[in-house]
Protein backbone atom coordinates (compact mmCIF):
# COMPACT_ATOMS: atom_id res chain seq x y z
CA UNK A 1 0.00 0.00 0.00
CA UNK A 2 2.85 2.36 0.88
CA UNK A 3 4.49 1.68 -2.48
CA UNK A 4 1.23 2.40 -4.32
CA UNK A 5 0.88 5.75 -2.54
CA UNK A 6 4.57 6.65 -2.89
CA UNK A 7 4.52 5.88 -6.63
CA UNK A 8 1.27 7.91 -6.94
CA UNK A 9 -0.57 4.95 -8.47
CA UNK A 10 -3.67 5.67 -6.35
CA UNK A 11 -3.63 9.46 -6.88
CA UNK A 12 -6.44 9.43 -9.49
CA UNK A 13 -8.78 7.49 -7.21
CA UNK A 14 -7.80 9.59 -4.19
CA UNK A 15 -8.35 12.90 -6.01
CA UNK A 16 -11.71 11.94 -7.53
CA UNK A 17 -12.97 10.74 -4.13
CA UNK A 18 -11.96 14.03 -2.51
CA UNK A 19 -13.63 16.05 -5.28
CA UNK A 20 -16.83 14.09 -4.63
CA UNK A 21 -16.69 14.83 -0.89
CA UNK A 22 -15.93 18.48 -1.61
CA UNK A 23 -19.04 18.68 -3.81
CA UNK A 24 -21.44 17.16 -1.24
CA UNK A 25 -20.37 19.32 1.73
CA UNK A 26 -22.73 22.06 2.81
CA UNK A 27 -25.30 20.42 5.07
CA UNK A 28 -24.55 22.18 8.38
CA UNK A 29 -25.59 19.21 10.56
CA UNK A 30 -23.49 16.70 8.62
CA UNK A 31 -20.55 19.11 8.35
CA UNK A 32 -20.48 19.74 12.12
CA UNK A 33 -20.95 16.03 12.89
CA UNK A 34 -17.95 15.17 10.69
CA UNK A 35 -15.94 17.93 12.36
CA UNK A 36 -16.78 16.56 15.84
CA UNK A 37 -15.88 13.00 14.82
CA UNK A 38 -12.57 14.09 13.32
CA UNK A 39 -11.71 16.10 16.45
CA UNK A 40 -12.49 13.11 18.72
CA UNK A 41 -9.67 11.23 16.99
CA UNK A 42 -7.00 13.80 17.81
CA UNK A 43 -4.08 12.78 19.97
CA UNK A 44 -5.18 14.72 23.09
CA UNK A 45 -8.67 13.12 23.23
CA UNK A 46 -7.35 9.58 22.83
CA UNK A 47 -4.51 10.14 25.32
CA UNK A 48 -7.04 11.41 27.90
CA UNK A 49 -9.14 8.27 27.40
CA UNK A 50 -6.03 6.10 27.86
CA UNK A 51 -4.99 7.95 31.03
CA UNK A 52 -8.49 7.68 32.54
CA UNK A 53 -8.54 3.92 31.83
CA UNK A 54 -5.02 3.58 33.31
CA UNK A 55 -6.08 5.37 36.53
CA UNK A 56 -9.11 3.11 37.17
CA UNK A 57 -7.90 -0.06 38.87
CA UNK A 58 -10.17 -2.47 36.95
CA UNK A 59 -9.09 -1.12 33.57
CA UNK A 60 -5.46 -0.27 34.37
CA UNK A 61 -3.89 -2.92 32.14
CA UNK A 62 -6.12 -1.93 29.21
CA UNK A 63 -5.38 1.77 29.78
CA UNK A 64 -1.61 1.24 29.92
CA UNK A 65 -1.71 -0.96 26.81
CA UNK A 66 -3.81 1.64 25.01
CA UNK A 67 -1.51 4.45 26.14
CA UNK A 68 1.56 2.58 24.93
CA UNK A 69 -0.08 1.79 21.58
CA UNK A 70 -1.24 5.39 21.09
CA UNK A 71 2.21 6.85 21.78
CA UNK A 72 3.92 4.33 19.48
CA UNK A 73 1.24 4.67 16.78
CA UNK A 74 1.25 8.47 16.79
CA UNK A 75 5.04 8.75 16.68
CA UNK A 76 5.43 5.97 14.11
CA UNK A 77 2.73 7.31 11.77
CA UNK A 78 4.14 10.85 12.12
CA UNK A 79 7.66 9.67 11.30
CA UNK A 80 6.45 7.42 8.48
CA UNK A 81 4.35 10.12 6.81
CA UNK A 82 6.99 12.81 7.21
CA UNK A 83 10.21 11.02 6.41
CA UNK A 84 9.42 7.78 4.55
CA UNK A 85 6.47 8.40 2.22
CA UNK A 86 6.27 12.22 2.37
CA UNK A 87 2.97 12.38 0.49
CA UNK A 88 1.49 15.91 0.62
CA UNK A 89 -1.88 16.53 2.22
CA UNK A 90 -4.89 17.39 0.04
CA UNK A 91 -4.88 20.95 -1.25
CA UNK A 92 -8.63 21.31 -1.75
CA UNK A 93 -10.63 23.91 0.15
CA UNK A 94 -13.53 22.70 2.30
CA UNK A 95 -16.63 24.40 0.85
CA UNK A 96 -19.11 23.37 3.55
CA UNK A 97 -20.15 25.09 6.76
CA UNK A 98 -17.67 27.05 8.83
CA UNK A 99 -16.33 25.02 11.76
CA UNK A 100 -16.29 26.45 15.32
CA UNK A 101 -12.48 26.34 15.15
CA UNK A 102 -9.87 25.04 12.74
CA UNK A 103 -9.21 21.33 12.52
CA UNK A 104 -6.16 20.39 14.55
CA UNK A 105 -3.29 18.57 12.89
CA UNK A 106 -1.82 15.51 14.49
CA UNK A 107 1.64 15.51 12.97
CA UNK A 108 2.94 18.25 15.26
CA UNK A 109 4.54 15.54 17.41
CA UNK A 110 7.59 15.43 15.18
CA UNK A 111 7.06 18.53 13.09
CA UNK A 112 5.97 16.88 9.84
CA UNK A 113 2.92 17.51 7.70
CA UNK A 114 2.65 14.43 5.50
CA UNK A 115 -0.53 12.61 4.64
CA UNK A 116 0.08 8.84 4.55
CA UNK A 117 -0.77 7.11 6.88
CA UNK A 118 -3.43 9.05 8.76
CA UNK A 119 -2.62 9.43 12.46
CA UNK A 120 -6.30 9.82 13.32
CA UNK A 121 -7.17 6.55 11.56
CA UNK A 122 -4.19 4.84 13.21
CA UNK A 123 -5.35 5.89 16.69
CA UNK A 124 -8.99 5.01 16.00
CA UNK A 125 -8.01 1.49 14.90
CA UNK A 126 -5.83 1.09 17.99
CA UNK A 127 -8.72 2.11 20.25
CA UNK A 128 -11.10 -0.29 18.49
CA UNK A 129 -8.59 -3.15 18.67
CA UNK A 130 -7.70 -2.77 22.37
CA UNK A 131 -11.18 -1.83 23.66
CA UNK A 132 -12.76 -4.45 21.38
CA UNK A 133 -10.44 -7.05 22.86
CA UNK A 134 -11.44 -5.96 26.36
CA UNK A 135 -15.13 -6.22 25.46
CA UNK A 136 -14.83 -9.56 23.66
CA UNK A 137 -15.70 -11.79 26.63
CA UNK A 138 -18.42 -9.80 28.37
CA UNK A 139 -19.97 -8.08 25.35
CA UNK A 140 -19.21 -10.21 22.27
CA UNK A 141 -21.30 -8.02 19.98
CA UNK A 142 -19.83 -4.85 21.47
CA UNK A 143 -16.40 -5.73 20.14
CA UNK A 144 -17.77 -5.45 16.60
CA UNK A 145 -19.73 -2.26 17.24
CA UNK A 146 -16.57 -0.51 18.48
CA UNK A 147 -15.21 -0.81 14.93
CA UNK A 148 -17.72 1.85 13.89
CA UNK A 149 -15.33 4.34 15.48
CA UNK A 150 -12.43 3.84 13.02
CA UNK A 151 -14.88 3.67 10.11
CA UNK A 152 -16.51 6.98 11.07
CA UNK A 153 -13.15 8.55 11.90
CA UNK A 154 -11.80 7.59 8.49
CA UNK A 155 -14.87 8.90 6.66
CA UNK A 156 -14.71 12.16 8.61
CA UNK A 157 -11.02 12.72 7.74
CA UNK A 158 -11.80 12.36 4.04
CA UNK A 159 -15.03 14.40 4.34
CA UNK A 160 -13.24 17.41 5.84
CA UNK A 161 -10.55 17.05 3.13
CA UNK A 162 -7.69 16.39 5.56
CA UNK A 163 -6.73 13.01 4.07
CA UNK A 164 -7.03 10.91 0.95
CA UNK A 165 -8.89 7.56 1.13
CA UNK A 166 -5.63 5.58 0.92
CA UNK A 167 -4.26 7.59 3.89
CA UNK A 168 -7.07 6.49 6.20
CA UNK A 169 -7.04 2.93 4.88
CA UNK A 170 -3.29 2.74 5.46
CA UNK A 171 -3.65 4.32 8.90
CA UNK A 172 -6.28 1.77 9.91
CA UNK A 173 -4.10 -1.16 8.84
CA UNK A 174 -1.08 0.44 10.55
CA UNK A 175 -3.06 0.88 13.79
CA UNK A 176 -4.23 -2.73 13.78
CA UNK A 177 -0.66 -3.98 13.29
CA UNK A 178 0.70 -1.80 16.11
CA UNK A 179 -2.11 -2.73 18.53
CA UNK A 180 -1.68 -6.41 17.75
CA UNK A 181 2.10 -6.35 18.27
CA UNK A 182 1.97 -4.32 21.50
CA UNK A 183 -0.93 -6.40 22.90
CA UNK A 184 1.11 -9.57 22.33
CA UNK A 185 4.22 -8.03 23.91
CA UNK A 186 2.37 -6.99 27.08
CA UNK A 187 0.48 -10.33 27.07
CA UNK A 188 -2.93 -8.70 27.25
CA UNK A 189 -4.61 -12.06 26.58
CA UNK A 190 -3.13 -13.52 29.82
CA UNK A 191 -4.70 -10.71 31.81
CA UNK A 192 -8.17 -11.67 30.56
CA UNK A 193 -7.52 -15.39 31.06
CA UNK A 194 -6.52 -14.77 34.71
CA UNK A 195 -9.52 -12.50 35.34
CA UNK A 196 -11.92 -15.26 34.26
CA UNK A 197 -10.52 -17.81 36.74
CSV table of C-alpha atoms in Angstrom, one decimal:
chain,number,residue,atom,x,y,z
A,1,UNK,CA,0.0,0.0,0.0
A,2,UNK,CA,2.9,2.4,0.9
A,3,UNK,CA,4.5,1.7,-2.5
A,4,UNK,CA,1.2,2.4,-4.3
A,5,UNK,CA,0.9,5.8,-2.5
A,6,UNK,CA,4.6,6.7,-2.9
A,7,UNK,CA,4.5,5.9,-6.6
A,8,UNK,CA,1.3,7.9,-6.9
A,9,UNK,CA,-0.6,4.9,-8.5
A,10,UNK,CA,-3.7,5.7,-6.4
A,11,UNK,CA,-3.6,9.5,-6.9
A,12,UNK,CA,-6.4,9.4,-9.5
A,13,UNK,CA,-8.8,7.5,-7.2
A,14,UNK,CA,-7.8,9.6,-4.2
A,15,UNK,CA,-8.3,12.9,-6.0
A,16,UNK,CA,-11.7,11.9,-7.5
A,17,UNK,CA,-13.0,10.7,-4.1
A,18,UNK,CA,-12.0,14.0,-2.5
A,19,UNK,CA,-13.6,16.1,-5.3
A,20,UNK,CA,-16.8,14.1,-4.6
A,21,UNK,CA,-16.7,14.8,-0.9
A,22,UNK,CA,-15.9,18.5,-1.6
A,23,UNK,CA,-19.0,18.7,-3.8
A,24,UNK,CA,-21.4,17.2,-1.2
A,25,UNK,CA,-20.4,19.3,1.7
A,26,UNK,CA,-22.7,22.1,2.8
A,27,UNK,CA,-25.3,20.4,5.1
A,28,UNK,CA,-24.6,22.2,8.4
A,29,UNK,CA,-25.6,19.2,10.6
A,30,UNK,CA,-23.5,16.7,8.6
A,31,UNK,CA,-20.5,19.1,8.4
A,32,UNK,CA,-20.5,19.7,12.1
A,33,UNK,CA,-20.9,16.0,12.9
A,34,UNK,CA,-18.0,15.2,10.7
A,35,UNK,CA,-15.9,17.9,12.4
A,36,UNK,CA,-16.8,16.6,15.8
A,37,UNK,CA,-15.9,13.0,14.8
A,38,UNK,CA,-12.6,14.1,13.3
A,39,UNK,CA,-11.7,16.1,16.4
A,40,UNK,CA,-12.5,13.1,18.7
A,41,UNK,CA,-9.7,11.2,17.0
A,42,UNK,CA,-7.0,13.8,17.8
A,43,UNK,CA,-4.1,12.8,20.0
A,44,UNK,CA,-5.2,14.7,23.1
A,45,UNK,CA,-8.7,13.1,23.2
A,46,UNK,CA,-7.3,9.6,22.8
A,47,UNK,CA,-4.5,10.1,25.3
A,48,UNK,CA,-7.0,11.4,27.9
A,49,UNK,CA,-9.1,8.3,27.4
A,50,UNK,CA,-6.0,6.1,27.9
A,51,UNK,CA,-5.0,7.9,31.0
A,52,UNK,CA,-8.5,7.7,32.5
A,53,UNK,CA,-8.5,3.9,31.8
A,54,UNK,CA,-5.0,3.6,33.3
A,55,UNK,CA,-6.1,5.4,36.5
A,56,UNK,CA,-9.1,3.1,37.2
A,57,UNK,CA,-7.9,-0.1,38.9
A,58,UNK,CA,-10.2,-2.5,37.0
A,59,UNK,CA,-9.1,-1.1,33.6
A,60,UNK,CA,-5.5,-0.3,34.4
A,61,UNK,CA,-3.9,-2.9,32.1
A,62,UNK,CA,-6.1,-1.9,29.2
A,63,UNK,CA,-5.4,1.8,29.8
A,64,UNK,CA,-1.6,1.2,29.9
A,65,UNK,CA,-1.7,-1.0,26.8
A,66,UNK,CA,-3.8,1.6,25.0
A,67,UNK,CA,-1.5,4.5,26.1
A,68,UNK,CA,1.6,2.6,24.9
A,69,UNK,CA,-0.1,1.8,21.6
A,70,UNK,CA,-1.2,5.4,21.1
A,71,UNK,CA,2.2,6.9,21.8
A,72,UNK,CA,3.9,4.3,19.5
A,73,UNK,CA,1.2,4.7,16.8
A,74,UNK,CA,1.3,8.5,16.8
A,75,UNK,CA,5.0,8.8,16.7
A,76,UNK,CA,5.4,6.0,14.1
A,77,UNK,CA,2.7,7.3,11.8
A,78,UNK,CA,4.1,10.9,12.1
A,79,UNK,CA,7.7,9.7,11.3
A,80,UNK,CA,6.5,7.4,8.5
A,81,UNK,CA,4.3,10.1,6.8
A,82,UNK,CA,7.0,12.8,7.2
A,83,UNK,CA,10.2,11.0,6.4
A,84,UNK,CA,9.4,7.8,4.6
A,85,UNK,CA,6.5,8.4,2.2
A,86,UNK,CA,6.3,12.2,2.4
A,87,UNK,CA,3.0,12.4,0.5
A,88,UNK,CA,1.5,15.9,0.6
A,89,UNK,CA,-1.9,16.5,2.2
A,90,UNK,CA,-4.9,17.4,0.0
A,91,UNK,CA,-4.9,21.0,-1.2
A,92,UNK,CA,-8.6,21.3,-1.8
A,93,UNK,CA,-10.6,23.9,0.2
A,94,UNK,CA,-13.5,22.7,2.3
A,95,UNK,CA,-16.6,24.4,0.9
A,96,UNK,CA,-19.1,23.4,3.5
A,97,UNK,CA,-20.2,25.1,6.8
A,98,UNK,CA,-17.7,27.0,8.8
A,99,UNK,CA,-16.3,25.0,11.8
A,100,UNK,CA,-16.3,26.5,15.3
A,101,UNK,CA,-12.5,26.3,15.1
A,102,UNK,CA,-9.9,25.0,12.7
A,103,UNK,CA,-9.2,21.3,12.5
A,104,UNK,CA,-6.2,20.4,14.6
A,105,UNK,CA,-3.3,18.6,12.9
A,106,UNK,CA,-1.8,15.5,14.5
A,107,UNK,CA,1.6,15.5,13.0
A,108,UNK,CA,2.9,18.2,15.3
A,109,UNK,CA,4.5,15.5,17.4
A,110,UNK,CA,7.6,15.4,15.2
A,111,UNK,CA,7.1,18.5,13.1
A,112,UNK,CA,6.0,16.9,9.8
A,113,UNK,CA,2.9,17.5,7.7
A,114,UNK,CA,2.7,14.4,5.5
A,115,UNK,CA,-0.5,12.6,4.6
A,116,UNK,CA,0.1,8.8,4.5
A,117,UNK,CA,-0.8,7.1,6.9
A,118,UNK,CA,-3.4,9.1,8.8
A,119,UNK,CA,-2.6,9.4,12.5
A,120,UNK,CA,-6.3,9.8,13.3
A,121,UNK,CA,-7.2,6.5,11.6
A,122,UNK,CA,-4.2,4.8,13.2
A,123,UNK,CA,-5.3,5.9,16.7
A,124,UNK,CA,-9.0,5.0,16.0
A,125,UNK,CA,-8.0,1.5,14.9
A,126,UNK,CA,-5.8,1.1,18.0
A,127,UNK,CA,-8.7,2.1,20.3
A,128,UNK,CA,-11.1,-0.3,18.5
A,129,UNK,CA,-8.6,-3.2,18.7
A,130,UNK,CA,-7.7,-2.8,22.4
A,131,UNK,CA,-11.2,-1.8,23.7
A,132,UNK,CA,-12.8,-4.4,21.4
A,133,UNK,CA,-10.4,-7.1,22.9
A,134,UNK,CA,-11.4,-6.0,26.4
A,135,UNK,CA,-15.1,-6.2,25.5
A,136,UNK,CA,-14.8,-9.6,23.7
A,137,UNK,CA,-15.7,-11.8,26.6
A,138,UNK,CA,-18.4,-9.8,28.4
A,139,UNK,CA,-20.0,-8.1,25.3
A,140,UNK,CA,-19.2,-10.2,22.3
A,141,UNK,CA,-21.3,-8.0,20.0
A,142,UNK,CA,-19.8,-4.9,21.5
A,143,UNK,CA,-16.4,-5.7,20.1
A,144,UNK,CA,-17.8,-5.5,16.6
A,145,UNK,CA,-19.7,-2.3,17.2
A,146,UNK,CA,-16.6,-0.5,18.5
A,147,UNK,CA,-15.2,-0.8,14.9
A,148,UNK,CA,-17.7,1.8,13.9
A,149,UNK,CA,-15.3,4.3,15.5
A,150,UNK,CA,-12.4,3.8,13.0
A,151,UNK,CA,-14.9,3.7,10.1
A,152,UNK,CA,-16.5,7.0,11.1
A,153,UNK,CA,-13.1,8.6,11.9
A,154,UNK,CA,-11.8,7.6,8.5
A,155,UNK,CA,-14.9,8.9,6.7
A,156,UNK,CA,-14.7,12.2,8.6
A,157,UNK,CA,-11.0,12.7,7.7
A,158,UNK,CA,-11.8,12.4,4.0
A,159,UNK,CA,-15.0,14.4,4.3
A,160,UNK,CA,-13.2,17.4,5.8
A,161,UNK,CA,-10.5,17.1,3.1
A,162,UNK,CA,-7.7,16.4,5.6
A,163,UNK,CA,-6.7,13.0,4.1
A,164,UNK,CA,-7.0,10.9,1.0
A,165,UNK,CA,-8.9,7.6,1.1
A,166,UNK,CA,-5.6,5.6,0.9
A,167,UNK,CA,-4.3,7.6,3.9
A,168,UNK,CA,-7.1,6.5,6.2
A,169,UNK,CA,-7.0,2.9,4.9
A,170,UNK,CA,-3.3,2.7,5.5
A,171,UNK,CA,-3.7,4.3,8.9
A,172,UNK,CA,-6.3,1.8,9.9
A,173,UNK,CA,-4.1,-1.2,8.8
A,174,UNK,CA,-1.1,0.4,10.5
A,175,UNK,CA,-3.1,0.9,13.8
A,176,UNK,CA,-4.2,-2.7,13.8
A,177,UNK,CA,-0.7,-4.0,13.3
A,178,UNK,CA,0.7,-1.8,16.1
A,179,UNK,CA,-2.1,-2.7,18.5
A,180,UNK,CA,-1.7,-6.4,17.7
A,181,UNK,CA,2.1,-6.4,18.3
A,182,UNK,CA,2.0,-4.3,21.5
A,183,UNK,CA,-0.9,-6.4,22.9
A,184,UNK,CA,1.1,-9.6,22.3
A,185,UNK,CA,4.2,-8.0,23.9
A,186,UNK,CA,2.4,-7.0,27.1
A,187,UNK,CA,0.5,-10.3,27.1
A,188,UNK,CA,-2.9,-8.7,27.2
A,189,UNK,CA,-4.6,-12.1,26.6
A,190,UNK,CA,-3.1,-13.5,29.8
A,191,UNK,CA,-4.7,-10.7,31.8
A,192,UNK,CA,-8.2,-11.7,30.6
A,193,UNK,CA,-7.5,-15.4,31.1
A,194,UNK,CA,-6.5,-14.8,34.7
A,195,UNK,CA,-9.5,-12.5,35.3
A,196,UNK,CA,-11.9,-15.3,34.3
A,197,UNK,CA,-10.5,-17.8,36.7
